[in-house]
Short mmCIF file of C-alpha atoms and ligand atoms in Angstrom, two decimals:
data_model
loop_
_atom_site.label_atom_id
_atom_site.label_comp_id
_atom_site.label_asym_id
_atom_site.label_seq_id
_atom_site.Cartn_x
_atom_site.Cartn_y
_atom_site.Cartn_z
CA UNK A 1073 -2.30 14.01 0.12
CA UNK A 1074 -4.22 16.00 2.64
CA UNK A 1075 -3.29 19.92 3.96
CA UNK A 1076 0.81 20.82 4.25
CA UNK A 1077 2.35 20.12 7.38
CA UNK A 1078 5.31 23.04 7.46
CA UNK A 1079 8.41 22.42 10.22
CA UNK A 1080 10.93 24.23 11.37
CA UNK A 1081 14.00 22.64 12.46
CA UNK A 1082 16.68 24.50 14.68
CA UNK A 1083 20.45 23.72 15.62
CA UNK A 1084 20.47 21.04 17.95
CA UNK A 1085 22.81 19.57 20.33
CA UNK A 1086 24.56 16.25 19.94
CA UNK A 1087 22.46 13.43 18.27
CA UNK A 1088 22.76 9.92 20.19
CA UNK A 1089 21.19 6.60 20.53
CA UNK A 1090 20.26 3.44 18.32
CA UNK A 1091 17.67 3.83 16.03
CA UNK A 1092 16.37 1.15 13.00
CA UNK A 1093 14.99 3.06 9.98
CA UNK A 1094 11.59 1.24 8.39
CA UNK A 1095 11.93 -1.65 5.77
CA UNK A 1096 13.68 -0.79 2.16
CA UNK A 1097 11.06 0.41 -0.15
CA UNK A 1098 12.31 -1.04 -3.24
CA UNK A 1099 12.47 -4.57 -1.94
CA UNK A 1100 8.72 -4.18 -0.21
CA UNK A 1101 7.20 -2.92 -3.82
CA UNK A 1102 9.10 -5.93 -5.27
CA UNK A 1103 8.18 -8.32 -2.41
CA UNK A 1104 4.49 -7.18 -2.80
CA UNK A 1105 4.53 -7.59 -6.31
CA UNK A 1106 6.14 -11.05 -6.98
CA UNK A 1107 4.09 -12.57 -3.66
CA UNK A 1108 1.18 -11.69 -5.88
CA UNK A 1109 2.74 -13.31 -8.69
CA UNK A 1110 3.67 -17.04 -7.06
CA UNK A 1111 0.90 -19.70 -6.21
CA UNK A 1112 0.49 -19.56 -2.82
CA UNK A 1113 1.03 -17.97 0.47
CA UNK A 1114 4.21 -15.71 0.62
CA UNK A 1115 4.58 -14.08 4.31
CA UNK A 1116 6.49 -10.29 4.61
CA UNK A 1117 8.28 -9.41 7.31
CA UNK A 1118 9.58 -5.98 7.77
CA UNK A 1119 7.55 -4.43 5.02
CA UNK A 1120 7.66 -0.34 4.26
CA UNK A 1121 4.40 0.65 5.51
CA UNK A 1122 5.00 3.91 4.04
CA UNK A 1123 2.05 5.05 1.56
CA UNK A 1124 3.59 4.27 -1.58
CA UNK A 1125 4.27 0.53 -0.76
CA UNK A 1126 0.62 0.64 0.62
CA UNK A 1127 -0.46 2.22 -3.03
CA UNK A 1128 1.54 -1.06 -4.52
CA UNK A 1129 -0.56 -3.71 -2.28
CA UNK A 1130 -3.98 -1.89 -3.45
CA UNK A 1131 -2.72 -2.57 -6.54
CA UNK A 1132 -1.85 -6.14 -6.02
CA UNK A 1133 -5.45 -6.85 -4.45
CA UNK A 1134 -7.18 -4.92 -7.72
CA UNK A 1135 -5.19 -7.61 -9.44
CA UNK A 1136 -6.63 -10.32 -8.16
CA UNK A 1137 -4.25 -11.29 -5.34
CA UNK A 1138 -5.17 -11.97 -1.27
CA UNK A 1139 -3.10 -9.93 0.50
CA UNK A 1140 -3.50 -8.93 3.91
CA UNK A 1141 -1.46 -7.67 7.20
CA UNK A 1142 -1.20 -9.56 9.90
CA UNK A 1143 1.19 -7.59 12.06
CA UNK A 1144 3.25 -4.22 12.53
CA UNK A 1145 5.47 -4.93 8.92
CA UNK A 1146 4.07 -8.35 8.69
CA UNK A 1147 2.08 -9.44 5.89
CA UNK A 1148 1.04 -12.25 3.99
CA UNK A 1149 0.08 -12.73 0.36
CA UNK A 1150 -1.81 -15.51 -1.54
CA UNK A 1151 -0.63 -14.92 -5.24
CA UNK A 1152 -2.83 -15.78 -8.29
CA UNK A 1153 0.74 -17.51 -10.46
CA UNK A 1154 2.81 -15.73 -13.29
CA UNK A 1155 0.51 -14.04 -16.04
CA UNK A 1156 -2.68 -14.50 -13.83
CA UNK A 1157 -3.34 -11.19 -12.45
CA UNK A 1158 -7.20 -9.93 -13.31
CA UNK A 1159 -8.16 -6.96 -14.96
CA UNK A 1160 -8.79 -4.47 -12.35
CA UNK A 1161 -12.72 -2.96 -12.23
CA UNK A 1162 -11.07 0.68 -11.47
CA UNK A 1163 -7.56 2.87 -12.23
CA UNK A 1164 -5.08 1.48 -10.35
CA UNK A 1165 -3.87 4.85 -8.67
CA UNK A 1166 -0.03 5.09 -7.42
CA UNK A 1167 0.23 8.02 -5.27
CA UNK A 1168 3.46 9.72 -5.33
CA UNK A 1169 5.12 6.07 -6.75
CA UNK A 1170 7.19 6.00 -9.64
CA UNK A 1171 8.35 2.55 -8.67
CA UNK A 1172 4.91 0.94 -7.78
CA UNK A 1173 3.72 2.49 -10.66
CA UNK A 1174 6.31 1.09 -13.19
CA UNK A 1175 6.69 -2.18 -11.97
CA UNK A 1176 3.11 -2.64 -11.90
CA UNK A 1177 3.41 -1.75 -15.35
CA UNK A 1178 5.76 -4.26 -16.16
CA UNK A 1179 3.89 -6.98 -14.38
CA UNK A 1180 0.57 -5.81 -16.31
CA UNK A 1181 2.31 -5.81 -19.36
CA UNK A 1182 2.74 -10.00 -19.53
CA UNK A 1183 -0.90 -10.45 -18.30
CA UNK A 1184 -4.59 -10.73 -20.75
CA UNK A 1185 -5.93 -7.63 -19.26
CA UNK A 1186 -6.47 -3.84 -19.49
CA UNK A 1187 -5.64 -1.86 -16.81
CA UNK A 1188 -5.46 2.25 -15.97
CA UNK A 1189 -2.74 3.60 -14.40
CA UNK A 1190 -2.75 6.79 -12.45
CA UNK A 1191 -1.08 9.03 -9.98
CA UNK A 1192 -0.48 12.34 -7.66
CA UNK A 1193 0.50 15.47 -9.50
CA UNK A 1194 4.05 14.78 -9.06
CA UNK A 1195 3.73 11.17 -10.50
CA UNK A 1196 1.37 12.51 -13.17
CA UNK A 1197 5.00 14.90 -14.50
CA UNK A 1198 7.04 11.57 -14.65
CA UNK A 1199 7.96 9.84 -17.91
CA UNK A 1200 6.41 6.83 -18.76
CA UNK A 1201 7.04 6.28 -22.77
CA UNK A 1202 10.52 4.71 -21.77
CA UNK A 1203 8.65 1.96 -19.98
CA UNK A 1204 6.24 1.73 -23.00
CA UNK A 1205 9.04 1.52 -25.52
CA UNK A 1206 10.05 -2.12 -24.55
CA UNK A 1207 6.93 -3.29 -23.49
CA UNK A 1208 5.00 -2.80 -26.51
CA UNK A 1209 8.07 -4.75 -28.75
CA UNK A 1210 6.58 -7.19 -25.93
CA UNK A 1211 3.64 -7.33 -27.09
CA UNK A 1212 1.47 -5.19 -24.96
CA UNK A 1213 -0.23 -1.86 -26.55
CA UNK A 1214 -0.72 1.18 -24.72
CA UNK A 1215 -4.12 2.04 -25.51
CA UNK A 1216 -4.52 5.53 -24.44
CA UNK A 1217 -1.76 7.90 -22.80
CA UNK A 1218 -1.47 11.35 -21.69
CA UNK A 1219 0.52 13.88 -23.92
CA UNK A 1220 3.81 13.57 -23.57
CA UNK A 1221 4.14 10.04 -22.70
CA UNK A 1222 2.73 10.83 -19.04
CA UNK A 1223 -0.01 9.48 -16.70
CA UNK A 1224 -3.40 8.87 -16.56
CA UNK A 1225 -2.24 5.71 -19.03
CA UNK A 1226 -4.41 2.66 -20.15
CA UNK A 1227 -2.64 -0.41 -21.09
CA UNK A 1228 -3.28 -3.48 -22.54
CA UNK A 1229 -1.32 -6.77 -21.51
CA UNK A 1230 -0.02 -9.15 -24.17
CA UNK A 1231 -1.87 -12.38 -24.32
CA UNK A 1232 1.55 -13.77 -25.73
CA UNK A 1233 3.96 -12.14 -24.85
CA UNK A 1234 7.21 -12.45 -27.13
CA UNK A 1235 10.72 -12.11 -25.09
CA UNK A 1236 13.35 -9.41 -26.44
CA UNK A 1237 16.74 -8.57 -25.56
CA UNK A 1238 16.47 -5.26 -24.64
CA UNK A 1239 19.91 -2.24 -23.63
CA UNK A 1240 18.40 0.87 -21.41
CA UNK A 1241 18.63 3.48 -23.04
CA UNK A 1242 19.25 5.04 -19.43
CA UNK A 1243 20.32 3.57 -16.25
CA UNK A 1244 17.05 2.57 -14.54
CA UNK A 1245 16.86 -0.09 -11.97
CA UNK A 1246 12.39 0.71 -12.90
CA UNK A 1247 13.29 -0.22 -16.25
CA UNK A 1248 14.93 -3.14 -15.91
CA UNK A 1249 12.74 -4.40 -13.89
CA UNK A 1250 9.58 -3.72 -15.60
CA UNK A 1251 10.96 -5.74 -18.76
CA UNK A 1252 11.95 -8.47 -16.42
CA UNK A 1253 8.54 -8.57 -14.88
CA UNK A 1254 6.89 -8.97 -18.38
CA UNK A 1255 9.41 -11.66 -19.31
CA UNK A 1256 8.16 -13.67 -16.71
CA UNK A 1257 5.13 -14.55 -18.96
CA UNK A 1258 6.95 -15.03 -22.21
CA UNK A 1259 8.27 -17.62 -23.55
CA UNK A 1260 12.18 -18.58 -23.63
CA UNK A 1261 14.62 -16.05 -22.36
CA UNK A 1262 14.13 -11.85 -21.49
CA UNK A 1263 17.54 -10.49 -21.93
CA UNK A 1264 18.38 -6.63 -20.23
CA UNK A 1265 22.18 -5.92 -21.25
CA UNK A 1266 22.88 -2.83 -18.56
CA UNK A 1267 25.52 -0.34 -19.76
CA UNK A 1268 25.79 0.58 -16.31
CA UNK A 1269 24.87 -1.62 -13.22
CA UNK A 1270 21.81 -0.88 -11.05
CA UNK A 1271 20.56 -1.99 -8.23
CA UNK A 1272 20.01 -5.93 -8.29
CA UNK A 1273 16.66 -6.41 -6.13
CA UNK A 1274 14.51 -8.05 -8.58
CA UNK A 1275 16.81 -10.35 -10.02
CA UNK A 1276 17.94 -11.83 -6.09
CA UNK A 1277 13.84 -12.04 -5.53
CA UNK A 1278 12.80 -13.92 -8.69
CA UNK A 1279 15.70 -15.85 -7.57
CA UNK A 1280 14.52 -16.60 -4.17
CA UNK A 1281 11.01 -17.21 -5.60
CA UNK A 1282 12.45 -20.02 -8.13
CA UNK A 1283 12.65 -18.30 -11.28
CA UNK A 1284 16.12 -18.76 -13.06
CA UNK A 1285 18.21 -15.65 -13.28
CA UNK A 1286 21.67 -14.67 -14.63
CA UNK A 1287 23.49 -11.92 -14.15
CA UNK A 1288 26.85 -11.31 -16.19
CA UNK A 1289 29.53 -8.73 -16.46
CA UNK A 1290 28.98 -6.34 -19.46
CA UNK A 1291 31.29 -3.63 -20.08
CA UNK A 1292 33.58 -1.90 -17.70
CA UNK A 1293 30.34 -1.08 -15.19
CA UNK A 1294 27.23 -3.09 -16.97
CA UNK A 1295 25.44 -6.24 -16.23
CA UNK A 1296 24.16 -8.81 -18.84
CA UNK A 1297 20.70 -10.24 -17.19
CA UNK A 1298 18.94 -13.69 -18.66
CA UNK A 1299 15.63 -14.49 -17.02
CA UNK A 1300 14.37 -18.09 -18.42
CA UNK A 1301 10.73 -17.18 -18.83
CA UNK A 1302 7.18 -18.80 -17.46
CA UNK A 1303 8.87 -20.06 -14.27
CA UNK A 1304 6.24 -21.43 -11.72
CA UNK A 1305 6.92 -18.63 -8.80
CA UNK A 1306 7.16 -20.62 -5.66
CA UNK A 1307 6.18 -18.86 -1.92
CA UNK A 1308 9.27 -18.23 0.24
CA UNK A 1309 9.35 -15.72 3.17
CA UNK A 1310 10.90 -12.26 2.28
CA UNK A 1311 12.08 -10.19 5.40
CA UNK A 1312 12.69 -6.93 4.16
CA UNK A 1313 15.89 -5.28 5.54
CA UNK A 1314 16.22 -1.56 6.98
CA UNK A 1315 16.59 0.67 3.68
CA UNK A 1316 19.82 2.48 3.42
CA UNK A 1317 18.41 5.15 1.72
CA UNK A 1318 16.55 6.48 4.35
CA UNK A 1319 19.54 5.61 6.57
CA UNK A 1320 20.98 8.30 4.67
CA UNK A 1321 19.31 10.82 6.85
CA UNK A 1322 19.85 10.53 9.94
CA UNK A 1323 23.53 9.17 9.01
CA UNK A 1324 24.51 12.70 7.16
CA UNK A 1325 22.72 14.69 10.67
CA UNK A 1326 25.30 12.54 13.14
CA UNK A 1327 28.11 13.46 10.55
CA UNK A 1328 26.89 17.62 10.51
CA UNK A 1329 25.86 17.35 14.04
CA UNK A 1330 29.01 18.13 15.98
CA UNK A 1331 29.24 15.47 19.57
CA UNK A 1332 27.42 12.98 17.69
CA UNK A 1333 27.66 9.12 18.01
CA UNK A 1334 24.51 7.06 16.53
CA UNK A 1335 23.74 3.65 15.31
CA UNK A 1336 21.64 2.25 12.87
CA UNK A 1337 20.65 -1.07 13.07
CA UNK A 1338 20.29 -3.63 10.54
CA UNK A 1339 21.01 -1.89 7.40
CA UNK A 1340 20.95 -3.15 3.85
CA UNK A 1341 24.72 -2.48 2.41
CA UNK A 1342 24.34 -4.37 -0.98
CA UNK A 1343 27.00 -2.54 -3.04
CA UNK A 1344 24.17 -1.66 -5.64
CA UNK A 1345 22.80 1.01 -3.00
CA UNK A 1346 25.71 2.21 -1.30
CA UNK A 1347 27.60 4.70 -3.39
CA UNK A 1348 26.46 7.18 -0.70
CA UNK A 1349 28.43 5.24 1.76
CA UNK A 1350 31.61 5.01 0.10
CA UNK A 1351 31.43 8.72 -1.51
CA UNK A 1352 31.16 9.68 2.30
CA UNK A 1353 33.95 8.20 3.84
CA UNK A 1354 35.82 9.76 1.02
CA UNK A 1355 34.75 12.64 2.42
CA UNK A 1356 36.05 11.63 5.49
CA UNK A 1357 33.07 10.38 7.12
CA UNK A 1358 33.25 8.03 10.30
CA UNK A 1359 31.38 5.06 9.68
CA UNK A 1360 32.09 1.65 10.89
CA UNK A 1361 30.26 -1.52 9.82
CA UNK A 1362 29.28 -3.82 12.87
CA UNK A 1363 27.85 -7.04 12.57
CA UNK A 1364 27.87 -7.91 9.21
CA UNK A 1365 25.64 -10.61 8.58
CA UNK A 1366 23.51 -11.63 6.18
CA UNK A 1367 19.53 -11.43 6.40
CA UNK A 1368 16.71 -12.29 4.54
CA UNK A 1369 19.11 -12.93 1.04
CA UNK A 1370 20.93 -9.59 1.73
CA UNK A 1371 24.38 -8.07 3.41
CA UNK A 1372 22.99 -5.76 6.44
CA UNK A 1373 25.26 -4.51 9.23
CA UNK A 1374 24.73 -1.84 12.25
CA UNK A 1375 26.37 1.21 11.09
CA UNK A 1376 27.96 3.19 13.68
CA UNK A 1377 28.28 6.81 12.80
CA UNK A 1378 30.26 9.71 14.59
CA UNK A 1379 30.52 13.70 14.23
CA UNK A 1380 33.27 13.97 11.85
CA UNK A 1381 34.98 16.63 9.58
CA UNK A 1382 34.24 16.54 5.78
CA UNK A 1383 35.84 17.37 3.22
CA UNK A 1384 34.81 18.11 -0.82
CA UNK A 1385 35.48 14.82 -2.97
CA UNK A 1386 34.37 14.24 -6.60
CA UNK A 1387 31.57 11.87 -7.40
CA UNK A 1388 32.31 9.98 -10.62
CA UNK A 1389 29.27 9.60 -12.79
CA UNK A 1390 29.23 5.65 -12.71
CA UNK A 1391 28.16 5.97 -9.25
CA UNK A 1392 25.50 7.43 -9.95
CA UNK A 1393 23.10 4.36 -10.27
CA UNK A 1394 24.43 3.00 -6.79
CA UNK A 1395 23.09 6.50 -4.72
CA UNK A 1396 20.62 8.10 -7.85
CA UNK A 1397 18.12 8.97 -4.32
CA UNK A 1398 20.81 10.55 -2.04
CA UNK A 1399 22.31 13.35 -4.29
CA UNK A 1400 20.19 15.67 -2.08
CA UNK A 1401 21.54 15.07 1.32
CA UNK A 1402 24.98 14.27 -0.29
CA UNK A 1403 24.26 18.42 -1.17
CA UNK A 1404 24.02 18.90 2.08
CA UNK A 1405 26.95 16.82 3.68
CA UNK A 1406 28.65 18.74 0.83
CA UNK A 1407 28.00 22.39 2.18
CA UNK A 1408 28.86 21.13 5.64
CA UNK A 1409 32.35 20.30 4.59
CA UNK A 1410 35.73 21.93 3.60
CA UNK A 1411 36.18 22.41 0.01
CA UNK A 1412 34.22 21.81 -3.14
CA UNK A 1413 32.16 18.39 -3.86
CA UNK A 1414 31.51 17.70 -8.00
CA UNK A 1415 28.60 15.42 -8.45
CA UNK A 1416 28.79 14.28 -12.20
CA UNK A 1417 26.55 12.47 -14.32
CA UNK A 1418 23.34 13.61 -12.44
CA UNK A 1419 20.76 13.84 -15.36
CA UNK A 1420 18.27 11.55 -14.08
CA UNK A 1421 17.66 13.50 -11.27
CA UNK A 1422 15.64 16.11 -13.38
CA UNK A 1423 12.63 13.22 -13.37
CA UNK A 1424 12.31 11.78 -9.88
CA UNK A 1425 9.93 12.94 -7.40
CA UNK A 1426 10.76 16.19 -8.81
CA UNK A 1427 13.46 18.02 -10.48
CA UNK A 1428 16.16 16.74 -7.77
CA UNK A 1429 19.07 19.01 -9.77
CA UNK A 1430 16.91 22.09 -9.57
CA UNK A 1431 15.79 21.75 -5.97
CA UNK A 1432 18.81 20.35 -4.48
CA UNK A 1433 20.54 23.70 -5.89
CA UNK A 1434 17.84 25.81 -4.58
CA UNK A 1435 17.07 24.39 -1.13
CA UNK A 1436 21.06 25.11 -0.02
CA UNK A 1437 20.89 28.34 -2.27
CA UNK A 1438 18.08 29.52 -0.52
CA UNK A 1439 19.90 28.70 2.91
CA UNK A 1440 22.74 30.44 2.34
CA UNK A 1441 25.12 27.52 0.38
CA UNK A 1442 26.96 28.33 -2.57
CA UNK A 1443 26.05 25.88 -5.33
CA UNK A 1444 26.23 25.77 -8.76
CA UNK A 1445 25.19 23.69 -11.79
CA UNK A 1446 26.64 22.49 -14.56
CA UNK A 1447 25.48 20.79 -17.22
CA UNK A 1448 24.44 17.69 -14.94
CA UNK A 1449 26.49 18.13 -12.58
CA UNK A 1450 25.60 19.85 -9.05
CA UNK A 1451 28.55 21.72 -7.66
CA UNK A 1452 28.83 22.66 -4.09
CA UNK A 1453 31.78 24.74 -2.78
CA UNK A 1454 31.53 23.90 0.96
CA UNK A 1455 32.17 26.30 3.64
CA UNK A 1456 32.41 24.11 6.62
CA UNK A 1457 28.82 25.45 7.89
CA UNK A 1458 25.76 26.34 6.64
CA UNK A 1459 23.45 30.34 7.46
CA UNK A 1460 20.11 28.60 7.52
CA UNK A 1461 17.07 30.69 7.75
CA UNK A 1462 15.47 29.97 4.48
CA UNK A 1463 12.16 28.22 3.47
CA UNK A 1464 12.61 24.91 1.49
CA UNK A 1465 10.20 24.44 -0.95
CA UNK A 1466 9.68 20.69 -1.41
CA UNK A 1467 7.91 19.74 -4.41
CA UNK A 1468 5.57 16.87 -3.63
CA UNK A 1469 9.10 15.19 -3.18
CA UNK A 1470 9.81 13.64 0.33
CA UNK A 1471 13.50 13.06 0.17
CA UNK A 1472 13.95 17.09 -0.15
CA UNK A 1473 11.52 17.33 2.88
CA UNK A 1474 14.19 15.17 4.85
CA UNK A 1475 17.08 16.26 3.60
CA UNK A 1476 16.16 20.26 4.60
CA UNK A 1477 15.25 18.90 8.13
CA UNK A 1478 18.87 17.36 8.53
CA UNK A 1479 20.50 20.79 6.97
CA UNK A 1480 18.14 22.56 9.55
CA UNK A 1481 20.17 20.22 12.50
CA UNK A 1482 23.10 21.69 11.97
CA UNK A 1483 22.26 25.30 10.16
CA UNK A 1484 23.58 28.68 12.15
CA UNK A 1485 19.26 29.86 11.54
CA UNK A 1486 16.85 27.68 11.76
CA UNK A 1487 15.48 25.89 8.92
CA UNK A 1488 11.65 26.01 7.64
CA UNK A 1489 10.45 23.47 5.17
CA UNK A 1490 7.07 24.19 3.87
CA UNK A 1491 5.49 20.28 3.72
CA UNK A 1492 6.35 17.34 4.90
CA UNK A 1493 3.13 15.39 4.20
CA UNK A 1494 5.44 13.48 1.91
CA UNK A 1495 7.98 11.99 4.09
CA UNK A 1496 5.24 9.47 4.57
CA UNK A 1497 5.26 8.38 1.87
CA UNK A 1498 8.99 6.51 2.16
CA UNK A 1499 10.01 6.98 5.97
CA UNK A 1500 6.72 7.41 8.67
CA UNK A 1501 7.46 8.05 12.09
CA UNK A 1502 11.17 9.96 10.51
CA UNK A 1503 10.18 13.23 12.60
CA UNK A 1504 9.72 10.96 15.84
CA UNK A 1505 13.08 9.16 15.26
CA UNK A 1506 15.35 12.15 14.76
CA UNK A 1507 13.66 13.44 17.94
CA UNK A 1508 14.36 10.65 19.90
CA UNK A 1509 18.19 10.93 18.35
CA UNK A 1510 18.03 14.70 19.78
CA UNK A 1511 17.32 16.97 17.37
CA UNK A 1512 14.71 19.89 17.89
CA UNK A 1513 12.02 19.89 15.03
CA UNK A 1514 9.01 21.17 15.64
C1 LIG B 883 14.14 2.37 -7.69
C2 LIG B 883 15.00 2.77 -8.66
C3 LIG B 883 15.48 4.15 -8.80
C4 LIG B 883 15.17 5.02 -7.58
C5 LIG B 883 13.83 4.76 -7.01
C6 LIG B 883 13.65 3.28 -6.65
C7 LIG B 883 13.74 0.97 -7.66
O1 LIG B 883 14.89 4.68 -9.95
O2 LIG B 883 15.30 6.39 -7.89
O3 LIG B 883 13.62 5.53 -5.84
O4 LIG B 883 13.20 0.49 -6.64
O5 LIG B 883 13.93 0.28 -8.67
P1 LIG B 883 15.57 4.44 -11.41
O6 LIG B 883 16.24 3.14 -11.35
O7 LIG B 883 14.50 4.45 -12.40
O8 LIG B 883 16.57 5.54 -11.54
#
């Protein structure tokens, strides 16, 4: 990432119009990944073209796949089969990508080859033994790894691969799919038995590219998966809905925003990614579904959002895995509203982008909120508005970038955030769109 781009966002007047945030980024990494892993020509519509997807098709063509854009979100892919990637001549490097960078790891771990994985600083902090753990009782062998189970890592694939039935230790969508990836190239079935559920893009993909999947209920909020191994990937057309994660943005600056009215079109509201959603309306949140429909294998609908008062709710720690990336403007919907908002069950928010617990806390602290944490929780007693005039430090991590600019909207001060260069990496043009909704960042 080059020099940081600081911003300063000011109270703005009501935020209107109709705006459609960029493609999901877990479905494009996924997309990307299994396109390079069927014979023949898979075609992307709607792909993130936000630099961590782009990280995750470098990767794919070090691998030994085709894979090419042919449009604005449109690409196309000619994949080299299940367990034929190459070994790549250089380290494949992942950015700011946790997700690239695991699933890539996953994919690796199934194939004959040795390959280097690498990242930005904030990538380079991340855990990666977890991922190791299952994938060496795989078969594959981590041949060299940074202290502490951390990037630069060199891995070596297993040239047979042995299938296990594996339980997370922690609720990881990454994790999950990693094994599932390397279970594609062993023999008879990969089992993941999910204490709790998380979000279910890989398993609908290798479904819509062919490979037998089954999902089953396990425990009060767990999932039982079964993928039947060595399927021959077959090409189908992926379009990649709007990502409701970014949606989250500008969603929680029409609720903060007072006059506002704004819809966003055509986005993904597969249950596994919208505990946001449903924790806001219990808040009190206005937000009507319009058009539900189906796209592209997945529920999407225009979402209609207006001003509206909030009020503090308590966020049960099973939800967790269904909003894990929107505790940090859910901390600021929080200090916007009436009343204190308990968000339990937050622990894997220390090792995202960056410590999300500790810089959620700090970026309302240091505006003025009063926050608090416990244990892993993140407490916010809301006051109904929020003093602004702090700096927001963002950590290499883009979703605190955002979320200070929609705090900012709405903040008596204005708000200054001291990089953005990140938001790039998930949601480009996301200072142009709020602009064009209204608000004043500049
Ligand atoms: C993702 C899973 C989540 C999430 C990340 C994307 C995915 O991580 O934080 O932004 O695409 O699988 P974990 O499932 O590891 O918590």
């Amino acid at each position: 990432m080059n020099q940081p781009v600081p911003l300063a966002v000011r109270r703005s007047g009501p935020l209107r119009g109709r705006a459609r945030v960029p493609g999901d980024k877990s479905i494009s990494h996924r997309a990307l990944i299994l396109g390079a892993l069927t014979v023949g020509e898979t075609r992307i519509s709607g792909l993130l073209e936000g630099e961590d997807v782009i990280n995750t098709s470098r990767a794919m063509r070090a691998l030994g796949a085709t894979v090419e854009r042919t449009g604005q979100g449109e690409w196309c892919i000619h994949g080299v089969g299940v367990s034929g990637f190459a070994g790549p001549a250089t380290p494949l490097d992942f950015g700011n990508s946790g997700t690239g960078c695991r699933l890539v790891i996953g994919a690796v771990a199934g194939c004959p080859i040795t390959a280097t994985f690498d990242g930005d600083a904030s990538l380079r902090m991340r855990p990666m033994q977890r991922f190791l753990d299952p994938l060496q009782r795989m078969g594959a062998r981590a041949v060299s790894v940074t202290e502490g189970g951390r990037l630069p890592l060199t891995l070596k694939g297993a040239r047979d691969p042995i299938p296990i039935a594996y339980r997370p230790p922690v609720a990881s969508a990454q994790l999950k799919s990693a094994v599932l990836l390397a279970g594609l190239s062993a023999p008879g079935e990969t089992i993941v038995e999910e204490a709790e559920a998380t979000r279910d893009h890989t398993e609908r993909l290798l479904r819509h590219f062919g490979a037998e999947v089954t999902a089953a209920p396990n425990g009060p909020h767990g999932r039982r998966i079964t993928l039947k191994g060595q399927p021959e990937l077959v090409p189908a057309p992926v379009v990649v809905p709007a990502d409701p994660s970014s949606a989250a943005f500008p969603m929680v600056a029409a609720l903060i925003v007072p006059g506002s009215e704004v819809i966003l079109d055509g986005v993904m509201t597969n249950v596994t990614r919208t505990g946001l959603y449903k924790t806001l309306r219990e808040m009190g949140a206005d937000i009507e579904e319009l058009d539900a429909r189906v796209e592209g294998g997945e529920d999407v609908a225009d979402l209609h959002v207006r001003h509206s008062a909030l009020r503090g709710v308590e966020v049960p720690p099973e939800r967790a895995p269904f909003m894990i990336d929107e505790y940090l403007v859910l901390g600021v919907a929080a200090s916007f509203a009436e009343g204190t908002t308990r968000m339990r069950g937050l622990k894997e928010l220390r090792v995202k982008e960056s410590d999300r617990l500790a810089a959620t806390a700090a970026m309302l602290r240091v505006n003025g909120a009063d926050v608090e944490i416990e244990g892993d929780d993140l407490i916010v007693h809301g006051k109904g508005h929020v003093a602004g005039g702090g700096t927001v430090a963002t950590h290499m991590d883009h979703r605190i970038a955002m979320s200070a600019l929609v705090m900012g909207l709405a903040s008596d001060k204005p708000v200054q955030v001291d990089d953005t260069a990140f938001i790039a990496t998930s949601f480009p043009g996301f200072v142009e769109m709020m602009r064009g909704l209204g608000g004043e960042l500049s």
